[in-house]
PDB file of C-alpha atoms in Angstrom:
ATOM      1  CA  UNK A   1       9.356   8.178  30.849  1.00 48.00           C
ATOM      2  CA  UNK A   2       8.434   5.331  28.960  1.00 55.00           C
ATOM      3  CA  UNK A   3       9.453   5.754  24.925  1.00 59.00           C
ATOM      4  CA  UNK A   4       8.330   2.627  23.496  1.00 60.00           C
ATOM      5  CA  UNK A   5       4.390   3.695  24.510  1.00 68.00           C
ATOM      6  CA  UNK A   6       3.522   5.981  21.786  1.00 74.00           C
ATOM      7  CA  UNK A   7       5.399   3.295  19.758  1.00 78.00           C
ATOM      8  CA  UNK A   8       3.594   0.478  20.544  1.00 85.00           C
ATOM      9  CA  UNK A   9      -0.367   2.834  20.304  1.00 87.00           C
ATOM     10  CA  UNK A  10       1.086   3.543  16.805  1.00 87.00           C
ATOM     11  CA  UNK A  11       2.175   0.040  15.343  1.00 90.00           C
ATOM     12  CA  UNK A  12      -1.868  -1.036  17.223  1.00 91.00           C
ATOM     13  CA  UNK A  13      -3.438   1.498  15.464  1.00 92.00           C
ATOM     14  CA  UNK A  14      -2.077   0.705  12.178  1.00 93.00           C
ATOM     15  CA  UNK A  15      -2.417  -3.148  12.242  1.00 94.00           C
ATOM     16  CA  UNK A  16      -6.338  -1.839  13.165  1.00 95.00           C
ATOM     17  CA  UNK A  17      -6.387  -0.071   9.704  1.00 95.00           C
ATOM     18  CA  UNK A  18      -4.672  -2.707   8.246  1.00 93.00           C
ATOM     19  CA  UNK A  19      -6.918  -5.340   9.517  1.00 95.00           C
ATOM     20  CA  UNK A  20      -9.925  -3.406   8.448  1.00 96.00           C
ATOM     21  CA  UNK A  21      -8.987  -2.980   5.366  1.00 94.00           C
ATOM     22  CA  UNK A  22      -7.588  -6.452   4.400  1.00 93.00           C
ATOM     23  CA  UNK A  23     -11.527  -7.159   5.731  1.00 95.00           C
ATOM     24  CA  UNK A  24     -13.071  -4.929   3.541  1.00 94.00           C
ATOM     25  CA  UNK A  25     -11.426  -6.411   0.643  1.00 93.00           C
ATOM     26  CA  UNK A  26     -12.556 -10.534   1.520  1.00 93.00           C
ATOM     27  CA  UNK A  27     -16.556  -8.910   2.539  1.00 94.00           C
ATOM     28  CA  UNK A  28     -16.321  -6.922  -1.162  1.00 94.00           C
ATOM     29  CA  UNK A  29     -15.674 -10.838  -2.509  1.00 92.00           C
ATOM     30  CA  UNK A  30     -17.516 -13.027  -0.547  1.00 93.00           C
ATOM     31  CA  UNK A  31     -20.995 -10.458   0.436  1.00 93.00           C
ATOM     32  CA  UNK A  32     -21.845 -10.593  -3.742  1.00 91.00           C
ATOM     33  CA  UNK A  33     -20.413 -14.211  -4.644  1.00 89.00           C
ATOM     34  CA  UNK A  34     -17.967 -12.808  -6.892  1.00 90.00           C
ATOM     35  CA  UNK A  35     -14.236 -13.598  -6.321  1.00 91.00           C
ATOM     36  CA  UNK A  36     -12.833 -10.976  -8.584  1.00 92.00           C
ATOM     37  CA  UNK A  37     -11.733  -7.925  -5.932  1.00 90.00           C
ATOM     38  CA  UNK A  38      -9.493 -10.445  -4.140  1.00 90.00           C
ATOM     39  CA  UNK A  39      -7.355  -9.677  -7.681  1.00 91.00           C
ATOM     40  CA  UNK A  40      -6.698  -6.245  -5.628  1.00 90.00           C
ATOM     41  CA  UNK A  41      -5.271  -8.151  -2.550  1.00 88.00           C
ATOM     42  CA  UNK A  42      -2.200  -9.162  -4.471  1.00 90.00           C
ATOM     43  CA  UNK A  43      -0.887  -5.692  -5.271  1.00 90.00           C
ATOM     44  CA  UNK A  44      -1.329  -4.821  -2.014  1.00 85.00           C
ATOM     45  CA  UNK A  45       1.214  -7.121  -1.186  1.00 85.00           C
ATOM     46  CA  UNK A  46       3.490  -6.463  -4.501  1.00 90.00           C
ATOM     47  CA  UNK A  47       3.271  -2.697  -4.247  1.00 88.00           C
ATOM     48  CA  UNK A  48       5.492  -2.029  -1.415  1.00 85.00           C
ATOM     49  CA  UNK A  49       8.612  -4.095  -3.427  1.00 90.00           C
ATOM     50  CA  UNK A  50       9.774  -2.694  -5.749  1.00 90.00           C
ATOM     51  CA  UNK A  51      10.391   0.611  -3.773  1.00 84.00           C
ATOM     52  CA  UNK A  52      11.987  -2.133  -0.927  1.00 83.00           C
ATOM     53  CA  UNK A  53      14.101  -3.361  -3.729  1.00 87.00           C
ATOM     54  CA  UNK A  54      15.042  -0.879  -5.602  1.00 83.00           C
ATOM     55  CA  UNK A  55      15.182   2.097  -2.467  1.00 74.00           C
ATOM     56  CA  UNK A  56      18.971   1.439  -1.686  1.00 75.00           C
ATOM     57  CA  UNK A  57      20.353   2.500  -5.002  1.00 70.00           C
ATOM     58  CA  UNK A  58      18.691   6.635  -3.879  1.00 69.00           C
ATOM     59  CA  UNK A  59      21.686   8.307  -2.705  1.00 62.00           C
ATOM     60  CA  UNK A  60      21.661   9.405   1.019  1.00 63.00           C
ATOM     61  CA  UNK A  61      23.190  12.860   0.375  1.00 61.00           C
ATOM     62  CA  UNK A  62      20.621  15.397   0.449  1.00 61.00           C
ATOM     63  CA  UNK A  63      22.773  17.918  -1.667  1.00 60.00           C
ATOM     64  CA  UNK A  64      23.236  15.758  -4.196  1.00 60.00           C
ATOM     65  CA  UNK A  65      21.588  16.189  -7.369  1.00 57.00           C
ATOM     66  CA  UNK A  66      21.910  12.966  -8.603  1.00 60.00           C
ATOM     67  CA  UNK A  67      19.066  10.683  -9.764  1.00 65.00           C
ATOM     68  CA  UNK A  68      19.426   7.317 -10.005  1.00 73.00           C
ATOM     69  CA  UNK A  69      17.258   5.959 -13.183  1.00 79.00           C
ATOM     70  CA  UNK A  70      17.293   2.395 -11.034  1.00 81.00           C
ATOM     71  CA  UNK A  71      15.163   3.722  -8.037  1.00 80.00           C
ATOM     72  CA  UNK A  72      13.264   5.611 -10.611  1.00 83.00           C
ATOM     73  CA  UNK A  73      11.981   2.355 -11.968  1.00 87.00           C
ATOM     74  CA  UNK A  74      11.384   1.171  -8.853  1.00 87.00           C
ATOM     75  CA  UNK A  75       9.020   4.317  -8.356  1.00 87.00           C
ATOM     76  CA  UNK A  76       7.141   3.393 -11.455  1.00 92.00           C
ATOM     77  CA  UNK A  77       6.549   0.089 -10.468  1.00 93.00           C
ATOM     78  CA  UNK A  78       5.262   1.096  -7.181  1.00 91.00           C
ATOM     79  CA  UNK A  79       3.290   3.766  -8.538  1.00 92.00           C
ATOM     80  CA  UNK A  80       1.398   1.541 -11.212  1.00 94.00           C
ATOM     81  CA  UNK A  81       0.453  -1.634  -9.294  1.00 93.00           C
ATOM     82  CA  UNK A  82      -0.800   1.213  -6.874  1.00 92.00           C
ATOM     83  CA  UNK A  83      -3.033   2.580 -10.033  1.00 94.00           C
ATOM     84  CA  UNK A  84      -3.923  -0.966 -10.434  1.00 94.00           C
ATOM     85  CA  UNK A  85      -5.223  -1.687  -6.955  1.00 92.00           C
ATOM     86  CA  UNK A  86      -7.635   1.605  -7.484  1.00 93.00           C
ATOM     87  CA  UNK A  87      -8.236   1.021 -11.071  1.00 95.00           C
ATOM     88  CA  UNK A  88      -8.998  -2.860 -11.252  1.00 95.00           C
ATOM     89  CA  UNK A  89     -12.417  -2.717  -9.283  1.00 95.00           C
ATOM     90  CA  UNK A  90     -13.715   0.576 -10.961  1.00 96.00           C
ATOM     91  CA  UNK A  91     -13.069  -1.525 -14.416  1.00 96.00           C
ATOM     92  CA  UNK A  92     -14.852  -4.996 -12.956  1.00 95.00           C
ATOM     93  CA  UNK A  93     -17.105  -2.721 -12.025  1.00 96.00           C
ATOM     94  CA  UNK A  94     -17.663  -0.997 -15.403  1.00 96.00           C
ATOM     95  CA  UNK A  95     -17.432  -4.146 -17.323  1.00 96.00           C
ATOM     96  CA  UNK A  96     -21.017  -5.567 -15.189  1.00 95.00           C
ATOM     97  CA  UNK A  97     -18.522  -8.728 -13.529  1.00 94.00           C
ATOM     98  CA  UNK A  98     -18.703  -7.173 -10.045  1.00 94.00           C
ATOM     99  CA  UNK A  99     -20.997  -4.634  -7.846  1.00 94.00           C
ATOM    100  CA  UNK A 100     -20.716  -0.914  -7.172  1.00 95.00           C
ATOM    101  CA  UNK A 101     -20.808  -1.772  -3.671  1.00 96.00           C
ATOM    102  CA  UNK A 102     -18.568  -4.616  -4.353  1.00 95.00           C
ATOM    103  CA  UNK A 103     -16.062  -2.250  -6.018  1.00 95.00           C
ATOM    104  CA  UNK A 104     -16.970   0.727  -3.518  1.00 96.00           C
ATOM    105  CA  UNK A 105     -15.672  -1.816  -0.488  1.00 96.00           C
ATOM    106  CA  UNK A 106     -12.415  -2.789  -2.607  1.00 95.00           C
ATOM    107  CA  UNK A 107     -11.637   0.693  -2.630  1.00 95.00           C
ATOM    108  CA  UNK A 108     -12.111   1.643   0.264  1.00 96.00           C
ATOM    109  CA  UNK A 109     -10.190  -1.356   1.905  1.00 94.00           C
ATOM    110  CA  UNK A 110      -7.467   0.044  -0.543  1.00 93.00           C
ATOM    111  CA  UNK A 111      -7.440   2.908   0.653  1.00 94.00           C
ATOM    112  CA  UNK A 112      -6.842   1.783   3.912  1.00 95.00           C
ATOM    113  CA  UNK A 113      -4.373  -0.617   3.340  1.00 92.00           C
ATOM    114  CA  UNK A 114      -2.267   1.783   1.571  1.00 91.00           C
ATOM    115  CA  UNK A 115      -2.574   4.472   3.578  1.00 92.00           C
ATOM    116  CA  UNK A 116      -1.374   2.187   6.789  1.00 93.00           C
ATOM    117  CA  UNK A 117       1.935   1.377   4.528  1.00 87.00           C
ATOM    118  CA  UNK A 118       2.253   5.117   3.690  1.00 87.00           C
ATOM    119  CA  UNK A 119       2.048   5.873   7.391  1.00 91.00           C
ATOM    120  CA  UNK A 120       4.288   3.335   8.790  1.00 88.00           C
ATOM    121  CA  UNK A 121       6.742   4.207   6.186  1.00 83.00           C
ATOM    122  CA  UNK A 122       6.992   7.516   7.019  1.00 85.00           C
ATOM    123  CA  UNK A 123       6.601   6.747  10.843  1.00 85.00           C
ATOM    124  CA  UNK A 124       9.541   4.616  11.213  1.00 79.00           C
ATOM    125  CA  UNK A 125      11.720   5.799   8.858  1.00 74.00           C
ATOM    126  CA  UNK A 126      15.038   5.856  10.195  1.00 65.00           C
ATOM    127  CA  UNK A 127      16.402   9.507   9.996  1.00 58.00           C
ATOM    128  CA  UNK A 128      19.976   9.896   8.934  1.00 52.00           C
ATOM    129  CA  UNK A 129      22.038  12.304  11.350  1.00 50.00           C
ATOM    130  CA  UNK A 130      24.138  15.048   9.835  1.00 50.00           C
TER     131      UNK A 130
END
């Protein structure tokens, strides 16, 4: 039986998301003239460093009960450029500078994109054996 099939439908499926999403983002921008959302595009990019970065310092013992204040940061970070992404276009929105359907396409394309990371993450996360 081939193993690398399911594999391969998964890693499709995602870039699919992924693609969609990344499009959803440029058509939010370039549908209503306003260049603003592509603001959004850049912490989709940043967002998955600093847990990259900062993910080897977690210790790999699962009865451990130590916390390590350095991937902690790294959780923060992660955490608030993903509250940006979200919370940038509801603001332009707010503030008049960019559409609700402008700003309802941002987040949606958000949405996508970081739910494809979130998936993959968790997907192809290499499990430790005991």
């Amino acid at each position: 039986m081939d193993t690398t099939r399911p594999h391969c439908v998964t890693i499709v499926g995602l870039s699919v998301c992924l693609a969609a999403g990344f499009l959803l983002s440029i058509l939010s921008c370039a549908l209503y003239g306003n260049w603003w959302p592509l603001l959004v595009v850049f912490t989709y990019a940043l967002a998955p460093l600093p847990n990259a970065i900062f993910g080897r310092y977690v210790s790999m013992d699962p009865l451990a009960d130590v916390s390590s204040s350095v991937a902690d940061f790294g959780r923060f970070l992660t955490s608030m450029l993903v509250v940006s992404g979200f919370g940038l276009p509801v603001v332009l929105a707010h503030a008049g500078i960019i559409t609700f359907m402008a700003m309802a396409m941002s987040i949606t394309g958000g949405v996508l994109v970081y739910g494809t990371i979130i998936v993959y993450s968790t997907l192809f996360r290499e499990q430790s054996e005991f």
